[in-house]
């Protein structure tokens, strides 16, 4: 590709596949991520959208419906198998969401330390046009018995504990066993939110069973929570190395190229002391002689060293998936971005896509991009991944004016697009459907399911499908199953 005048060329990534057990870690480089700004307009009206239209999520109306007025909901996932097919159960669609109580006296921005995994259900097989505007999800309550997830912390002193994101697996077709992989979070904080000790994040698992009758869906089990993984400080940063570390969001899958193994991707950070000046020329990724290359010392002096995300990989050592071993990260974003959240592996037409979500405010000094979905494509689970769309990594951003300061969802910049934080925590579903939750639209806070959109994925490129739904917006919380599971044991 020709490159953009005034900007560096992206790093050359071959997409070559390596063994999942190899030590090769692909890099999302500064040269790559600078392609986002290269493709952003400099002439849009202030507070408009500077991003390419085909990589922008359409505007969510400010009069969006609540999914349920009695519960805030954010990160949401489905009941999947090892290939990420989405299953209904005996004719019911089921979703799992982080939830918090809007009437408990804390704000939407303080919800994270109170997060509990909840579930919702609705009849399968009804088109969005014949459902209630809010998607018609019925709230089923908390998934786990009270106090069950906190047991993974043993006697550790905590002020709060929470259940953060993960994924839910149908153990096998034809019955009702499910396994939830999630992140148990333990906090030890003062009343004003300062850490007394670093948060404890434990990727954990609990087994349960799903049940239904003609009127509702419920779960049993989930009493016994198994801690699976805590960061090792070698590949994955620990709380001792950086109290602001990320270690969460497990997503398990099988790779048709390596049958017999169960793998997990998750959000991590590159191990080492917070801010260590160890980003390398390879993390910058400039081609030799590029006139727009940065000097490594300048980058190390810029503060960019505080941003070192990675997408981790682990492999199960037993059939009951209770023992796991870390493998080297699949991709790192050293001196590029601090958070590559809710990673997922998506296989299409023989290509392996790693999708992840990230924030404008977690990009490193000198790099810019919107809140939304980022994607990387290669020839295997571990590859020299090529960031999608001109080598940038951007797949689907909120409408954002990159020429104006970000502000934040809770303290907006009046010159910024009022939809720059409209939705987050996107998850790419079969058929390129993308679900997410509403954060802030024109200063109205959400905590509700966003309209589903569709992206067309083709090789290293993607584009929003504006023919889907109305001007590209499908139903609110339209999260359909693409497979039916009938419980043969229950009948
Ligand atoms: C993404 C996220 C996840 C985490 C959860 C906590 O929105 O940051 O990484 O599991 O939210 O609320």
CSV table of C-alpha atoms in Angstrom, one decimal, residues 5-268:
chain,number,residue,atom,x,y,z
A,5,UNK,CA,2.0,11.5,3.1
A,6,UNK,CA,3.4,12.9,6.4
A,7,UNK,CA,3.0,9.6,8.2
A,8,UNK,CA,5.3,6.5,8.6
A,9,UNK,CA,4.7,3.3,6.8
A,10,UNK,CA,3.2,0.5,8.9
A,11,UNK,CA,5.4,-2.3,10.0
A,12,UNK,CA,5.7,-5.3,7.7
A,13,UNK,CA,3.8,-8.3,9.2
A,14,UNK,CA,3.9,-11.5,7.2
A,15,UNK,CA,0.8,-13.2,8.9
A,16,UNK,CA,3.0,-16.3,9.1
A,17,UNK,CA,1.7,-18.9,11.6
A,18,UNK,CA,3.8,-20.2,14.4
A,19,UNK,CA,3.1,-23.1,16.8
A,20,UNK,CA,0.9,-21.9,19.7
A,21,UNK,CA,3.7,-23.3,21.9
A,22,UNK,CA,6.3,-21.1,20.2
A,23,UNK,CA,7.8,-18.1,21.9
A,24,UNK,CA,7.1,-15.6,19.0
A,25,UNK,CA,5.0,-12.6,20.2
A,26,UNK,CA,3.6,-10.4,17.5
A,27,UNK,CA,3.8,-6.6,17.9
A,28,UNK,CA,1.1,-3.9,17.4
A,29,UNK,CA,3.7,-1.2,16.8
A,30,UNK,CA,3.7,2.5,17.0
A,31,UNK,CA,4.2,2.6,13.2
A,32,UNK,CA,1.1,0.5,12.9
A,33,UNK,CA,-1.1,2.4,15.4
A,34,UNK,CA,-0.1,5.8,13.8
A,35,UNK,CA,-2.0,4.7,10.7
A,36,UNK,CA,-5.2,5.5,12.7
A,37,UNK,CA,-4.3,9.2,12.8
A,38,UNK,CA,-3.0,9.0,9.3
A,39,UNK,CA,-6.5,7.9,8.1
A,40,UNK,CA,-8.3,10.4,10.3
A,41,UNK,CA,-9.7,13.7,8.8
A,42,UNK,CA,-8.2,17.0,9.6
A,43,UNK,CA,-11.1,19.0,8.1
A,44,UNK,CA,-14.3,17.6,9.8
A,45,UNK,CA,-16.5,20.0,11.7
A,46,UNK,CA,-15.4,20.4,15.4
A,47,UNK,CA,-17.0,17.6,17.4
A,48,UNK,CA,-17.9,15.6,14.4
A,49,UNK,CA,-16.4,12.4,13.3
A,50,UNK,CA,-12.8,12.4,11.9
A,51,UNK,CA,-12.7,8.6,11.4
A,52,UNK,CA,-13.3,6.8,8.1
A,53,UNK,CA,-17.0,6.1,7.8
A,54,UNK,CA,-16.5,2.4,7.1
A,55,UNK,CA,-14.8,2.0,10.5
A,56,UNK,CA,-17.3,4.1,12.5
A,57,UNK,CA,-20.2,2.8,14.5
A,58,UNK,CA,-23.3,4.6,13.5
A,59,UNK,CA,-24.8,7.2,15.9
A,60,UNK,CA,-26.9,5.7,18.7
A,61,UNK,CA,-30.0,7.8,19.3
A,62,UNK,CA,-30.1,9.7,22.7
A,63,UNK,CA,-33.5,8.2,23.4
A,64,UNK,CA,-32.2,4.7,23.6
A,65,UNK,CA,-34.3,2.3,25.8
A,66,UNK,CA,-33.0,0.7,29.0
A,67,UNK,CA,-32.6,-3.1,28.8
A,68,UNK,CA,-33.9,-3.2,32.3
A,69,UNK,CA,-34.5,-0.1,34.5
A,70,UNK,CA,-33.6,-2.1,37.7
A,71,UNK,CA,-30.1,-3.1,36.7
A,72,UNK,CA,-27.1,-1.6,35.0
A,73,UNK,CA,-25.5,-3.9,32.5
A,74,UNK,CA,-22.2,-3.7,30.6
A,75,UNK,CA,-19.8,-6.4,29.3
A,76,UNK,CA,-22.1,-9.1,27.8
A,77,UNK,CA,-21.4,-12.5,26.3
A,78,UNK,CA,-23.3,-15.5,25.0
A,79,UNK,CA,-23.4,-19.3,25.6
A,80,UNK,CA,-20.8,-20.7,23.2
A,81,UNK,CA,-19.0,-23.9,22.2
A,82,UNK,CA,-15.3,-24.3,21.5
A,83,UNK,CA,-15.8,-22.7,18.0
A,84,UNK,CA,-17.7,-19.7,19.4
A,85,UNK,CA,-21.1,-20.8,18.0
A,86,UNK,CA,-23.9,-19.3,20.1
A,87,UNK,CA,-26.4,-21.7,21.5
A,88,UNK,CA,-30.0,-21.3,22.6
A,89,UNK,CA,-31.2,-23.7,25.2
A,90,UNK,CA,-34.5,-25.5,24.7
A,91,UNK,CA,-35.8,-22.6,22.7
A,92,UNK,CA,-34.4,-19.8,24.9
A,93,UNK,CA,-31.6,-17.4,24.1
A,94,UNK,CA,-29.4,-16.6,27.1
A,95,UNK,CA,-26.8,-13.9,27.7
A,96,UNK,CA,-24.5,-13.2,30.6
A,97,UNK,CA,-23.6,-9.6,31.6
A,98,UNK,CA,-21.7,-7.7,34.2
A,99,UNK,CA,-24.4,-6.0,36.3
A,100,UNK,CA,-24.7,-3.6,39.2
A,101,UNK,CA,-27.6,-2.1,41.2
A,102,UNK,CA,-28.5,1.4,40.1
A,103,UNK,CA,-30.3,2.1,43.3
A,104,UNK,CA,-27.5,1.2,45.8
A,105,UNK,CA,-26.1,4.7,46.2
A,106,UNK,CA,-23.0,4.5,44.0
A,107,UNK,CA,-22.5,6.0,40.6
A,108,UNK,CA,-22.4,4.3,37.2
A,109,UNK,CA,-18.6,5.0,37.1
A,110,UNK,CA,-18.2,3.3,40.5
A,111,UNK,CA,-19.9,0.1,39.3
A,112,UNK,CA,-16.8,-2.0,38.7
A,113,UNK,CA,-16.0,-2.9,42.3
A,114,UNK,CA,-19.7,-4.0,42.7
A,115,UNK,CA,-19.9,-6.1,39.4
A,116,UNK,CA,-21.8,-9.3,39.6
A,117,UNK,CA,-22.4,-11.6,36.6
A,118,UNK,CA,-26.1,-11.7,35.8
A,119,UNK,CA,-28.1,-13.5,33.2
A,120,UNK,CA,-31.0,-12.7,30.9
A,121,UNK,CA,-33.1,-14.8,28.6
A,122,UNK,CA,-35.7,-14.4,25.8
A,123,UNK,CA,-37.4,-16.7,23.3
A,124,UNK,CA,-35.2,-17.7,20.4
A,125,UNK,CA,-36.0,-17.3,16.8
A,126,UNK,CA,-38.0,-14.1,16.8
A,127,UNK,CA,-36.8,-11.3,14.4
A,128,UNK,CA,-35.7,-8.1,16.0
A,129,UNK,CA,-38.5,-6.2,14.2
A,130,UNK,CA,-41.1,-8.3,16.2
A,131,UNK,CA,-39.4,-7.9,19.6
A,132,UNK,CA,-39.9,-5.0,22.1
A,133,UNK,CA,-37.6,-2.0,21.2
A,134,UNK,CA,-35.2,-2.9,24.1
A,135,UNK,CA,-34.7,-6.4,22.8
A,136,UNK,CA,-37.1,-8.1,25.2
A,137,UNK,CA,-34.5,-9.6,27.6
A,138,UNK,CA,-35.9,-11.0,30.9
A,139,UNK,CA,-33.5,-10.5,33.9
A,140,UNK,CA,-32.9,-13.8,35.7
A,141,UNK,CA,-30.8,-12.4,38.5
A,142,UNK,CA,-27.2,-13.1,39.6
A,143,UNK,CA,-25.6,-16.2,38.1
A,144,UNK,CA,-23.6,-17.3,41.1
A,145,UNK,CA,-24.8,-17.9,44.7
A,146,UNK,CA,-23.9,-15.0,47.0
A,147,UNK,CA,-20.4,-15.3,48.4
A,148,UNK,CA,-19.4,-18.2,46.1
A,149,UNK,CA,-16.9,-16.3,43.9
A,150,UNK,CA,-15.2,-14.5,46.8
A,151,UNK,CA,-14.1,-17.9,48.2
A,152,UNK,CA,-11.2,-18.0,45.6
A,153,UNK,CA,-9.5,-15.3,47.7
A,154,UNK,CA,-9.2,-17.4,50.8
A,155,UNK,CA,-8.2,-15.3,53.8
A,156,UNK,CA,-6.8,-12.3,51.8
A,157,UNK,CA,-7.9,-9.0,53.4
A,158,UNK,CA,-10.4,-7.4,51.0
A,159,UNK,CA,-12.7,-4.4,51.2
A,160,UNK,CA,-14.7,-5.5,48.1
A,161,UNK,CA,-14.8,-8.3,45.7
A,162,UNK,CA,-16.3,-8.4,42.2
A,163,UNK,CA,-17.0,-10.6,39.2
A,164,UNK,CA,-15.5,-9.3,36.0
A,165,UNK,CA,-15.7,-10.5,32.4
A,166,UNK,CA,-15.3,-13.9,30.9
A,167,UNK,CA,-17.1,-16.4,28.8
A,168,UNK,CA,-19.6,-19.2,29.2
A,169,UNK,CA,-19.1,-22.6,27.5
A,170,UNK,CA,-21.7,-25.2,26.8
A,171,UNK,CA,-19.8,-28.4,27.8
A,172,UNK,CA,-21.4,-30.6,25.2
A,173,UNK,CA,-24.4,-30.5,22.9
A,174,UNK,CA,-27.4,-32.4,24.1
A,175,UNK,CA,-27.3,-31.7,27.8
A,176,UNK,CA,-27.3,-28.8,30.3
A,177,UNK,CA,-23.8,-28.5,31.7
A,178,UNK,CA,-22.1,-25.1,31.4
A,179,UNK,CA,-18.7,-23.8,32.5
A,180,UNK,CA,-18.2,-20.1,33.3
A,181,UNK,CA,-14.6,-18.7,32.9
A,182,UNK,CA,-14.5,-15.2,34.5
A,183,UNK,CA,-12.2,-12.9,36.5
A,184,UNK,CA,-12.6,-12.8,40.3
A,185,UNK,CA,-11.4,-9.3,41.5
A,186,UNK,CA,-10.5,-8.6,45.1
A,187,UNK,CA,-10.0,-5.0,46.2
A,188,UNK,CA,-8.4,-3.6,49.4
A,189,UNK,CA,-9.1,0.2,49.2
A,190,UNK,CA,-9.7,3.2,51.3
A,191,UNK,CA,-13.1,4.8,51.2
A,192,UNK,CA,-11.9,7.3,48.5
A,193,UNK,CA,-10.7,4.4,46.2
A,194,UNK,CA,-7.0,4.5,46.9
A,195,UNK,CA,-5.4,1.0,46.9
A,196,UNK,CA,-4.2,-0.2,50.3
A,197,UNK,CA,-2.8,-3.2,48.4
A,198,UNK,CA,-3.0,-3.9,44.7
A,199,UNK,CA,-6.2,-5.5,43.4
A,200,UNK,CA,-6.0,-9.3,43.2
A,201,UNK,CA,-7.2,-10.6,39.8
A,202,UNK,CA,-7.7,-14.4,39.5
A,203,UNK,CA,-9.0,-16.0,36.3
A,204,UNK,CA,-11.4,-18.5,37.7
A,205,UNK,CA,-13.9,-21.2,36.6
A,206,UNK,CA,-17.2,-22.5,38.0
A,207,UNK,CA,-19.4,-25.3,36.7
A,208,UNK,CA,-23.2,-25.2,36.7
A,209,UNK,CA,-26.3,-26.4,35.0
A,210,UNK,CA,-28.9,-24.5,33.0
A,211,UNK,CA,-32.6,-25.3,33.3
A,212,UNK,CA,-35.8,-24.1,31.6
A,213,UNK,CA,-39.5,-24.6,31.5
A,214,UNK,CA,-42.1,-23.0,29.3
A,215,UNK,CA,-41.9,-19.7,31.3
A,216,UNK,CA,-38.4,-19.2,32.4
A,217,UNK,CA,-34.7,-20.1,32.5
A,218,UNK,CA,-32.6,-20.6,35.7
A,219,UNK,CA,-29.3,-22.0,36.7
A,220,UNK,CA,-28.0,-24.2,39.6
A,221,UNK,CA,-24.5,-25.1,40.8
A,222,UNK,CA,-21.7,-22.6,40.6
A,223,UNK,CA,-20.9,-23.2,44.3
A,224,UNK,CA,-17.3,-24.4,43.8
A,225,UNK,CA,-15.1,-21.8,42.2
A,226,UNK,CA,-11.6,-22.9,41.0
A,227,UNK,CA,-8.8,-20.4,40.7
A,228,UNK,CA,-7.0,-21.1,37.4
A,229,UNK,CA,-4.5,-18.4,36.7
A,230,UNK,CA,-2.7,-15.4,38.3
A,231,UNK,CA,0.0,-13.4,36.5
A,232,UNK,CA,3.5,-14.9,36.7
A,233,UNK,CA,5.5,-11.7,36.4
A,234,UNK,CA,7.5,-13.2,33.6
A,235,UNK,CA,5.1,-12.9,30.6
A,236,UNK,CA,2.2,-11.2,32.4
A,237,UNK,CA,2.6,-8.3,34.8
A,238,UNK,CA,1.6,-8.7,38.5
A,239,UNK,CA,0.0,-6.3,40.9
A,240,UNK,CA,3.3,-6.1,42.7
A,241,UNK,CA,4.9,-4.9,39.5
A,242,UNK,CA,2.2,-2.4,38.8
A,243,UNK,CA,-0.9,-1.8,40.9
A,244,UNK,CA,-2.7,-0.6,37.7
A,245,UNK,CA,-2.1,-3.9,35.9
A,246,UNK,CA,-4.7,-5.7,33.8
A,247,UNK,CA,-5.2,-9.4,34.0
A,248,UNK,CA,-8.7,-10.6,33.1
A,249,UNK,CA,-11.4,-11.5,30.5
A,250,UNK,CA,-10.7,-15.2,29.7
A,251,UNK,CA,-12.1,-16.6,26.4
A,252,UNK,CA,-11.5,-20.3,25.7
A,253,UNK,CA,-11.5,-22.0,22.4
A,254,UNK,CA,-10.2,-25.0,20.4
A,255,UNK,CA,-8.0,-24.5,17.3
A,256,UNK,CA,-8.9,-26.9,14.4
A,257,UNK,CA,-5.2,-26.9,13.5
A,258,UNK,CA,-4.2,-28.3,17.0
A,259,UNK,CA,-7.0,-30.7,18.0
A,260,UNK,CA,-7.1,-32.0,21.5
A,261,UNK,CA,-6.1,-28.8,23.2
A,262,UNK,CA,-8.2,-26.1,24.9
A,263,UNK,CA,-6.7,-22.6,24.7
A,264,UNK,CA,-7.5,-19.4,26.5
A,265,UNK,CA,-6.9,-15.8,25.4
A,266,UNK,CA,-7.1,-13.0,28.0
A,267,UNK,CA,-6.2,-9.4,28.7
A,268,UNK,CA,-2.7,-8.9,30.2
